[in-house]
Tab-separated table of C-alpha atoms and ligand atoms in Angstrom:
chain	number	residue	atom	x	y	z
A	1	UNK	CA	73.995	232.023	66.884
A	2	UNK	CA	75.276	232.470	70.317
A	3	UNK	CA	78.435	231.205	71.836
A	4	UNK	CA	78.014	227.657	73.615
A	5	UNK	CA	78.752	228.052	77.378
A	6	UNK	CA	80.707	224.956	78.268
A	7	UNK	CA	81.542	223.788	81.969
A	8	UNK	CA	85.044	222.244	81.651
A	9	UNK	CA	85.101	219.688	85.176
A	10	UNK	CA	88.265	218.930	85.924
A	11	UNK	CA	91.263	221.328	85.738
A	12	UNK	CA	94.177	219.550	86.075
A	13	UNK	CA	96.585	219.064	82.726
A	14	UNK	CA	94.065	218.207	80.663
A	15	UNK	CA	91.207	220.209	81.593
A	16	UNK	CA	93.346	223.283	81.705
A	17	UNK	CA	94.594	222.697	78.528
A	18	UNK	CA	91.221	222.417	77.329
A	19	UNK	CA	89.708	225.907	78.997
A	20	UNK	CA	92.971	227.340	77.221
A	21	UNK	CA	92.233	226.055	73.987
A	22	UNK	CA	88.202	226.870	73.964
A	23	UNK	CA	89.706	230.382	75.342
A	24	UNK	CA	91.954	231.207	72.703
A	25	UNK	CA	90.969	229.026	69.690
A	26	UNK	CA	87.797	227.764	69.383
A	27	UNK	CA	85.299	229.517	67.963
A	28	UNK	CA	81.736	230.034	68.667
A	29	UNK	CA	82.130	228.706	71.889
A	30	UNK	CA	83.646	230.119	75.762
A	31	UNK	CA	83.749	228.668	79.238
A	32	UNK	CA	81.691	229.868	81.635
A	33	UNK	CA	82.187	227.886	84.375
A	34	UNK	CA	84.720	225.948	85.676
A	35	UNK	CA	85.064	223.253	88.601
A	36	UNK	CA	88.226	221.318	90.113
A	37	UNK	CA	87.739	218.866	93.495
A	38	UNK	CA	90.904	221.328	94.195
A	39	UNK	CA	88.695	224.414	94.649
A	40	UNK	CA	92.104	226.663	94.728
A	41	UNK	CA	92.959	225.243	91.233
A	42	UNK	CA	89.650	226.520	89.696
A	43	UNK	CA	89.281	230.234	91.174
A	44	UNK	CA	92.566	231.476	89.513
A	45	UNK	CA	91.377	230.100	86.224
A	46	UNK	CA	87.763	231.524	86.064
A	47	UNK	CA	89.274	234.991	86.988
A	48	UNK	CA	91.008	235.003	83.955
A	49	UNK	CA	88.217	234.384	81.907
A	50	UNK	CA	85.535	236.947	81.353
A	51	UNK	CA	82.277	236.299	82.001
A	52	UNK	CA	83.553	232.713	83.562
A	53	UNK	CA	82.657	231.476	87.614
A	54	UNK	CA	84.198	228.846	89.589
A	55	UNK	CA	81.448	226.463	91.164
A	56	UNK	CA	82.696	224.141	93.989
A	57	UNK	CA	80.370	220.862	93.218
A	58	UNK	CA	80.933	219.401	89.905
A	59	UNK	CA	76.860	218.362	89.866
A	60	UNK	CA	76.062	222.310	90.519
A	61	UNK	CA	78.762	223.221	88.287
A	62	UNK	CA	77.343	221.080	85.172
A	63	UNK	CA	73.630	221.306	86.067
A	64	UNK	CA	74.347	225.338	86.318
A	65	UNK	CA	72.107	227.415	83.613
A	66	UNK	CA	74.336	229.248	82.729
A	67	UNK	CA	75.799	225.782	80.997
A	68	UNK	CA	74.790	224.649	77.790
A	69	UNK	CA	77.587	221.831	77.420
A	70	UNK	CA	80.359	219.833	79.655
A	71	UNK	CA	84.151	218.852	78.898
A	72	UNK	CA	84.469	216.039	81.231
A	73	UNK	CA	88.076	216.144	82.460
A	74	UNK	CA	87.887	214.661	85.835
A	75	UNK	CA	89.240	211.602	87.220
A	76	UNK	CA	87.967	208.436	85.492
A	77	UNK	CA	86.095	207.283	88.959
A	78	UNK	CA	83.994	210.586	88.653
A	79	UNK	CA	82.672	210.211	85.479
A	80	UNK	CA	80.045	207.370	86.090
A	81	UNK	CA	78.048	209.856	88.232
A	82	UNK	CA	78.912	212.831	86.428
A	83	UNK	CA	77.814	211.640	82.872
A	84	UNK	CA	74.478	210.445	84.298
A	85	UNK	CA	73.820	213.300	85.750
A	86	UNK	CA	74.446	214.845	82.111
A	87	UNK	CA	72.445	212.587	80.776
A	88	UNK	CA	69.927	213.575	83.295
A	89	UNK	CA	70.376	217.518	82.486
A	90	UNK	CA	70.221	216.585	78.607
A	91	UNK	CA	73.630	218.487	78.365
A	92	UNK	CA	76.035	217.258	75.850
A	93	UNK	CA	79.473	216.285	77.145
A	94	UNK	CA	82.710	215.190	75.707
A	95	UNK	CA	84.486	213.255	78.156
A	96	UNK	CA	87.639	212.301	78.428
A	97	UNK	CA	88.716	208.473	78.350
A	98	UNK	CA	87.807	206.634	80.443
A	99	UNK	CA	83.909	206.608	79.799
A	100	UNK	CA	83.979	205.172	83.045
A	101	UNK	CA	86.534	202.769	85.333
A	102	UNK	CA	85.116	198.944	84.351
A	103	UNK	CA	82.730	197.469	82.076
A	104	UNK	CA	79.718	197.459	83.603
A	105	UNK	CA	79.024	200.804	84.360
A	106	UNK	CA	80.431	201.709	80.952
A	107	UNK	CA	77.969	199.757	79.612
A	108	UNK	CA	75.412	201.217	82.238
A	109	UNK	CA	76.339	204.421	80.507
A	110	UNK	CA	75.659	203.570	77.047
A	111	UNK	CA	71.622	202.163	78.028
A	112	UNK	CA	70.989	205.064	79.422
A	113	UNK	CA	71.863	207.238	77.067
A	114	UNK	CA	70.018	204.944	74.502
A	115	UNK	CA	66.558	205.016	76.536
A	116	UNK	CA	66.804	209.105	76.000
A	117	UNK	CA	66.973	208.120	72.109
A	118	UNK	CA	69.839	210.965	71.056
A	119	UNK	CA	73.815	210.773	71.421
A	120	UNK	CA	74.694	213.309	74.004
A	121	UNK	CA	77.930	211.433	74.866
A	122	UNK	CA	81.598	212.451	72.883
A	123	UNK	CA	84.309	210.222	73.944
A	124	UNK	CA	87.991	212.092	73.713
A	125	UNK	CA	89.618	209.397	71.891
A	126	UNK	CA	91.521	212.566	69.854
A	127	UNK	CA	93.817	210.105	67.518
A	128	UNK	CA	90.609	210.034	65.589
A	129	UNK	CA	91.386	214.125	64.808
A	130	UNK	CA	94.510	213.967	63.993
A	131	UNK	CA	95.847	214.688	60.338
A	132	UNK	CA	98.209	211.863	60.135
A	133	UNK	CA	95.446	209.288	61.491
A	134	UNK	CA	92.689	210.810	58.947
A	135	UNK	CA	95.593	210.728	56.335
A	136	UNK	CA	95.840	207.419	57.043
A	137	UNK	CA	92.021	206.646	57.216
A	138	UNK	CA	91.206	208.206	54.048
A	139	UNK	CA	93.768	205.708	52.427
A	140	UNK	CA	92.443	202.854	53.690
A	141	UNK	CA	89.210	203.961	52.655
A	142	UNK	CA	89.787	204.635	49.286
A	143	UNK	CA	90.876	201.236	49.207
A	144	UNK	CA	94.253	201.672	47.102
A	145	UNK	CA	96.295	199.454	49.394
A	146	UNK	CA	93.485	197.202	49.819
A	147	UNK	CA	92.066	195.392	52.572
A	148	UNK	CA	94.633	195.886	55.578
A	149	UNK	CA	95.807	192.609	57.017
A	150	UNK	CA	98.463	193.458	59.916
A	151	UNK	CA	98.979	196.380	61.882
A	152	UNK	CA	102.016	197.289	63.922
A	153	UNK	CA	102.127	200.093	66.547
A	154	UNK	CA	104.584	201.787	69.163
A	155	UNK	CA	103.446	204.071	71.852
A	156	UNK	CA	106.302	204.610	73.861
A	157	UNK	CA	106.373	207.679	76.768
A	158	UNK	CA	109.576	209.383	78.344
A	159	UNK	CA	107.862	208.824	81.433
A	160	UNK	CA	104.441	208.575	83.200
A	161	UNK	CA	103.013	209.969	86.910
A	162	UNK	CA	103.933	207.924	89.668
A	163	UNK	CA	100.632	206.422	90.276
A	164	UNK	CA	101.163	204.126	87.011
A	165	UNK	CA	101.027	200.412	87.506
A	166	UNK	CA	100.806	197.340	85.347
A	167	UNK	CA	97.410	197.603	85.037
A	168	UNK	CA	97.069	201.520	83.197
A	169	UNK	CA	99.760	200.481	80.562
A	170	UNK	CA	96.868	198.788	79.341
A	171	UNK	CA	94.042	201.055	80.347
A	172	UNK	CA	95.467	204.054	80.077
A	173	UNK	CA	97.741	203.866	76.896
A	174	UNK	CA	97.176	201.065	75.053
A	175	UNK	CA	93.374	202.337	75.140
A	176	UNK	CA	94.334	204.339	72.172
A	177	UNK	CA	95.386	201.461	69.850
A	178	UNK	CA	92.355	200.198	70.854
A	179	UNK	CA	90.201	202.864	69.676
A	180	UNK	CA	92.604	203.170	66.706
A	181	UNK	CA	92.322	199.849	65.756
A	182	UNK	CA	88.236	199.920	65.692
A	183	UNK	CA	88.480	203.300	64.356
A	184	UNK	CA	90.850	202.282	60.968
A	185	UNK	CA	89.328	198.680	60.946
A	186	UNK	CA	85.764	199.241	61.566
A	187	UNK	CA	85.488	196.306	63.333
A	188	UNK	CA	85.598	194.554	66.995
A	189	UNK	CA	88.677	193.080	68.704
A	190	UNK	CA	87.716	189.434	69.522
A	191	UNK	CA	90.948	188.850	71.656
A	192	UNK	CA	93.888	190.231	73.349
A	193	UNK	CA	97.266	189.053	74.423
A	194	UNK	CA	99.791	190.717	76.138
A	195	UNK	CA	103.300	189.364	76.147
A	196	UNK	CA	105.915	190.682	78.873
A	197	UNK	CA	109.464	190.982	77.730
A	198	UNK	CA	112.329	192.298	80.401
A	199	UNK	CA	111.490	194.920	82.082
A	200	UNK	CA	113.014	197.839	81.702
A	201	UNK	CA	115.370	198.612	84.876
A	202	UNK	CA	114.153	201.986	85.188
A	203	UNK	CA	110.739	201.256	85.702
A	204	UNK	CA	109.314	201.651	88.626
A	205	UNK	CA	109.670	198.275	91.053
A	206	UNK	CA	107.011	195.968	90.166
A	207	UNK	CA	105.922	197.784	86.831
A	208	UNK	CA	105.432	195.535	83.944
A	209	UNK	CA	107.273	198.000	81.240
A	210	UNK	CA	107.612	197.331	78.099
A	211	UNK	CA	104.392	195.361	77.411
A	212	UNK	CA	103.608	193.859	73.810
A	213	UNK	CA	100.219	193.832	73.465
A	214	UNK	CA	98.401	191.333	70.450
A	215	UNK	CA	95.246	192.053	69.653
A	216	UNK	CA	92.941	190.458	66.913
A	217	UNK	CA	89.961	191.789	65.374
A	218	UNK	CA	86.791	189.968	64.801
A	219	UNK	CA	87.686	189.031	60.933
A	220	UNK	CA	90.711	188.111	62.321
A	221	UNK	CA	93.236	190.610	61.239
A	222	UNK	CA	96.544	191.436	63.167
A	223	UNK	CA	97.488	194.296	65.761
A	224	UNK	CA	100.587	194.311	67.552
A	225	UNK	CA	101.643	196.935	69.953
A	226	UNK	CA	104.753	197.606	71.387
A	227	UNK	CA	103.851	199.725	75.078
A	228	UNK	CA	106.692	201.647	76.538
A	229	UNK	CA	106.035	204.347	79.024
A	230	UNK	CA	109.803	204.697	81.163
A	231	UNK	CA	112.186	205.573	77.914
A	232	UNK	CA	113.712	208.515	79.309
A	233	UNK	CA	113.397	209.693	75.888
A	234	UNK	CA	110.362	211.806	74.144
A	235	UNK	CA	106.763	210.626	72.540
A	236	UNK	CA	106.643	208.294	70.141
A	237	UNK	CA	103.736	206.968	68.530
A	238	UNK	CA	103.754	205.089	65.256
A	239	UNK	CA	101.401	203.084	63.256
A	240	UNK	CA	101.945	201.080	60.401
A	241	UNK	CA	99.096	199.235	58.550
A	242	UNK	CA	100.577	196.190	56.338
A	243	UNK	CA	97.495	195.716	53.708
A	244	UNK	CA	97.566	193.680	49.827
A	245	UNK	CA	98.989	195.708	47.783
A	246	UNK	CA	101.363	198.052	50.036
A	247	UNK	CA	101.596	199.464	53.858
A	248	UNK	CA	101.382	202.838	55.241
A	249	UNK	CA	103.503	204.578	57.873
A	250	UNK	CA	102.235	207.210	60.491
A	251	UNK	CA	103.983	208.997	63.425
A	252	UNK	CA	107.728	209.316	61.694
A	253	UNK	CA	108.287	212.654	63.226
A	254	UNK	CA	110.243	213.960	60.284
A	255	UNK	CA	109.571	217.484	61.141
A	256	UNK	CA	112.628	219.662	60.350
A	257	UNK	CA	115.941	217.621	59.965
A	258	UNK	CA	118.819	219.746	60.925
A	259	UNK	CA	122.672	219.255	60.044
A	260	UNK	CA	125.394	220.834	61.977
A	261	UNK	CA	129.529	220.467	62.200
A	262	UNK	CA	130.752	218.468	63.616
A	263	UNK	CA	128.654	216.083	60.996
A	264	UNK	CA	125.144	216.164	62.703
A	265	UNK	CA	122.261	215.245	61.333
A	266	UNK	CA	118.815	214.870	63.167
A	267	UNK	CA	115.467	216.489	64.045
A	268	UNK	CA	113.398	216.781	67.141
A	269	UNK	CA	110.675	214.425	68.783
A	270	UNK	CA	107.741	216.072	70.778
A	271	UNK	CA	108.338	215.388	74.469
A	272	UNK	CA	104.887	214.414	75.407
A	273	UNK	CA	101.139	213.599	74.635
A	274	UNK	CA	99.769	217.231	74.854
A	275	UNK	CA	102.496	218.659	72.364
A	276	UNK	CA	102.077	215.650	69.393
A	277	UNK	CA	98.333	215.963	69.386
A	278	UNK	CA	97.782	219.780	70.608
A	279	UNK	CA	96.330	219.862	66.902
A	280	UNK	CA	94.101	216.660	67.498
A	281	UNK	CA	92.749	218.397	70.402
A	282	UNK	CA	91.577	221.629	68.858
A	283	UNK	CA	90.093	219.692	66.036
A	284	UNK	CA	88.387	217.373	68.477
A	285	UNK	CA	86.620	220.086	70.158
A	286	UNK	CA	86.270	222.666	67.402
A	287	UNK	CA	83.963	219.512	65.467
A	288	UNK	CA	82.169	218.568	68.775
A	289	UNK	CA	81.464	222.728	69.639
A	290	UNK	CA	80.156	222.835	65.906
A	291	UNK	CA	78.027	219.409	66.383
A	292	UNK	CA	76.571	220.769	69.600
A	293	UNK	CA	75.583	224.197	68.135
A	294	UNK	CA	73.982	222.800	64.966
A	295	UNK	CA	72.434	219.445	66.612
A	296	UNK	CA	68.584	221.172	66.359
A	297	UNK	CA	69.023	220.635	62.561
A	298	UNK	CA	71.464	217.532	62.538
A	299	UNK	CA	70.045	215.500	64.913
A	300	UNK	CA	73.120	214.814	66.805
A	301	UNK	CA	75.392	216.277	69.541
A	302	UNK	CA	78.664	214.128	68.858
A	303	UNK	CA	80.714	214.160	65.667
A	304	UNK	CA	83.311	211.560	66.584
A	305	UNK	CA	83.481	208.718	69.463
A	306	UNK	CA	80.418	207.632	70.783
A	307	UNK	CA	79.613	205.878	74.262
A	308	UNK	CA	79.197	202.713	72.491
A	309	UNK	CA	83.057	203.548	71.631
A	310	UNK	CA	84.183	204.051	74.973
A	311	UNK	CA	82.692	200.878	76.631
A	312	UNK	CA	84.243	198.697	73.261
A	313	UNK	CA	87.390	199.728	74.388
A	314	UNK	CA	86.478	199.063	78.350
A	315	UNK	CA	85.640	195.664	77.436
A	316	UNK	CA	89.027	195.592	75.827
A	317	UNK	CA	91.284	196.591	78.121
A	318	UNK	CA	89.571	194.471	80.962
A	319	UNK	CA	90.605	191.504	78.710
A	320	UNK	CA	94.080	192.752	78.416
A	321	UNK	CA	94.320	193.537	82.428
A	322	UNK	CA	92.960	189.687	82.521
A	323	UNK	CA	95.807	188.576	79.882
A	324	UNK	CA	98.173	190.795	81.977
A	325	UNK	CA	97.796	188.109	85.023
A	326	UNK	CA	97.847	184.989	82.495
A	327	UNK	CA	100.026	185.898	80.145
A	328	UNK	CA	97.406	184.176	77.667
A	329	UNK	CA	94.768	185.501	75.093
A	330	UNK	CA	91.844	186.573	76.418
A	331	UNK	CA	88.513	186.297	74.466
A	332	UNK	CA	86.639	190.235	74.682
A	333	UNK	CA	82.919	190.434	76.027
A	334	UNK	CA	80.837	192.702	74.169
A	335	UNK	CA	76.987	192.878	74.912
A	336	UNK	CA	74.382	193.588	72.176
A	337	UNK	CA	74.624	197.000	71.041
A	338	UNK	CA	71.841	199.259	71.868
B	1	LIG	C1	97.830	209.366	78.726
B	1	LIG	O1	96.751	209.326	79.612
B	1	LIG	C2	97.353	209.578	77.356
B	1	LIG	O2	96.195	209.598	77.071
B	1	LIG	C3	98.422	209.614	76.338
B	1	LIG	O3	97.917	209.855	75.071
B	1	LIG	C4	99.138	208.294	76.361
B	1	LIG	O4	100.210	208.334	75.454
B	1	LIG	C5	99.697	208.025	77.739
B	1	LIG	O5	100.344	206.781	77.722
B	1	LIG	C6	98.573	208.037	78.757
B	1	LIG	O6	99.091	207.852	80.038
């Protein structure tokens, strides 16, 4: 079987990341053509990739036939037009959260792609790959602890890009207790709350930071979620789930734990996102490249979050935004499934 050429759209952190990890360690699959609304970011990396081409317009670049799938890595306000036009192509993407910027093109998204009758759309909610998360999955599952009740969370980064307000606390990181909390529960979120202690005085002026978020699924279960993105310190992300007959811990990072004179004892914390769930990432795409090559016997194009996943979580985090002004719960909005 031939290698899958994949357009990667979008070569900024994450998209570069991704063109270096299809590059080097993903198999059966290379990139052969790259696009950036920086043209001078995308020459540079296509020359170091054989057989790869930089193409100016992102529709050129996906529609090119010389493209069999898309990594989606843009801006969130690109992706509305660029997954339709994907969906238009019939090329398989993985995207990158968000689906899209608000609910109702998110939701746009998902008819669409139900009237061609086949899943072309992969979400990149990557918590779902990593080994601690599917540790923790395959737990619940088996059903030793029982059925999970509460769950508490942190997500707390050293820092974020300057653009971060309010608002992407909620859209931007607590997305991924959303998905994590569908993805472990396997149910909706009926409400959200979030609560807004001191802020932290080296936040940015006006930036709500922390933020506890309270979310609570459809059978009525418990999520809290404590959001810190200005601690000055490394990446953190922990999960506990509190079930009936025990709990379960994710995201200690007891790596190596060092002593030293004079009397220290300790380990180290990843500094960011990219570093924590590098792993998560290859997974992610290594299963999607594997779904895509093998979807003329399977069926499917997608093995992990679906569009229908991506607008959930829209719908959720517009309810926390909403919550964000009131301070109250806010009932989430979810229209039929297609
Ligand atoms: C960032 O966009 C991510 O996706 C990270 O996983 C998250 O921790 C961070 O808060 C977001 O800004």
């Amino acid at each position: 079987m031939s290698d899958l050429r994949i357009a990667v759209l979008g070569v900024g952190v994450m998209g570069a990341d991704h063109v270096a990890r299809i590059t080097s360690r993903i198999s059966g699959a290379r990139v052969s053509v790259v696009n950036d609304y920086v043209t001078e970011k995308a020459d540079p990396i296509a020359s170091q990739i054989d057989g790869c081409r930089a193409v100016a317009d992102p529709l050129d670049a996906l529609a090119d036939t010389d493209v069999d799938a898309v990594v989606l890595a843009t801006p969130g306000a690109a992706h509305e037009k660029q997954l339709l036009a994907c969906l238009e192509h019939g090329k398989p993407v993985l995207c990158e959260k968000p689906l899209t910027t608000d609910v109702s093109t998110s939701l746009e998204i998902v008819r669409r792609e139900a009237e061609l009758g086949r899943p072309l759309i992969q979400v990149g909610f990557m918590r779902r790959f990593d080994d601690e998360y599917m540790r923790l999955k395959a737990l619940l599952d088996g059903g030793e602890l029982g059925n999970p009740l509460v769950m508490h969370c942190v997500h707390r980064n050293p820092s974020v890009p300057s653009y971060f307000d309010s608002s992407l606390i909620v859209k931007d990181s607590l997305v991924h207790e959303v998905d994590v909390t569908r993805y472990l529960f396997e149910e909706e979120i009926a409400s959200v709350q979030i609560v807004k202690p001191s802020s932290n005085p080296g936040a940015p002026q006006g930036v709500i930071d922390p933020q506890i978020a309270i979310l609570r699924t459809v059978s009525g279960r418990h999520v809290d979620v404590e959001l810190f993105v200005t601690t000055g310190v490394a990446y953190e992300v922990r999960t506990e789930v509190v079930a009936e007959r025990g709990s379960a811990m994710i995201g200690l990072d007891v790596g190596m734990i060092r002593k030293a004179a004079p009397g220290t004892w300790g380990g180290q914390i990843t500094p960011g996102f990219r570093e924590r769930f590098g792993r998560a990432y290859d997974t992610e795409i290594q299963r999607w490249v594997d779904a895509v090559r093998t979807a003329a016997t399977t069926g499917t194009y997608i093995d992990g979050p679906s569009a229908w996943d991506g607008y959930a979580a829209a719908a959720v985090c517009a309810a926390g935004v909403e919550s964000l002004e009131t301070g109250l719960p806010v009932d989430v909005q979810l229209a039929d499934r297609p």
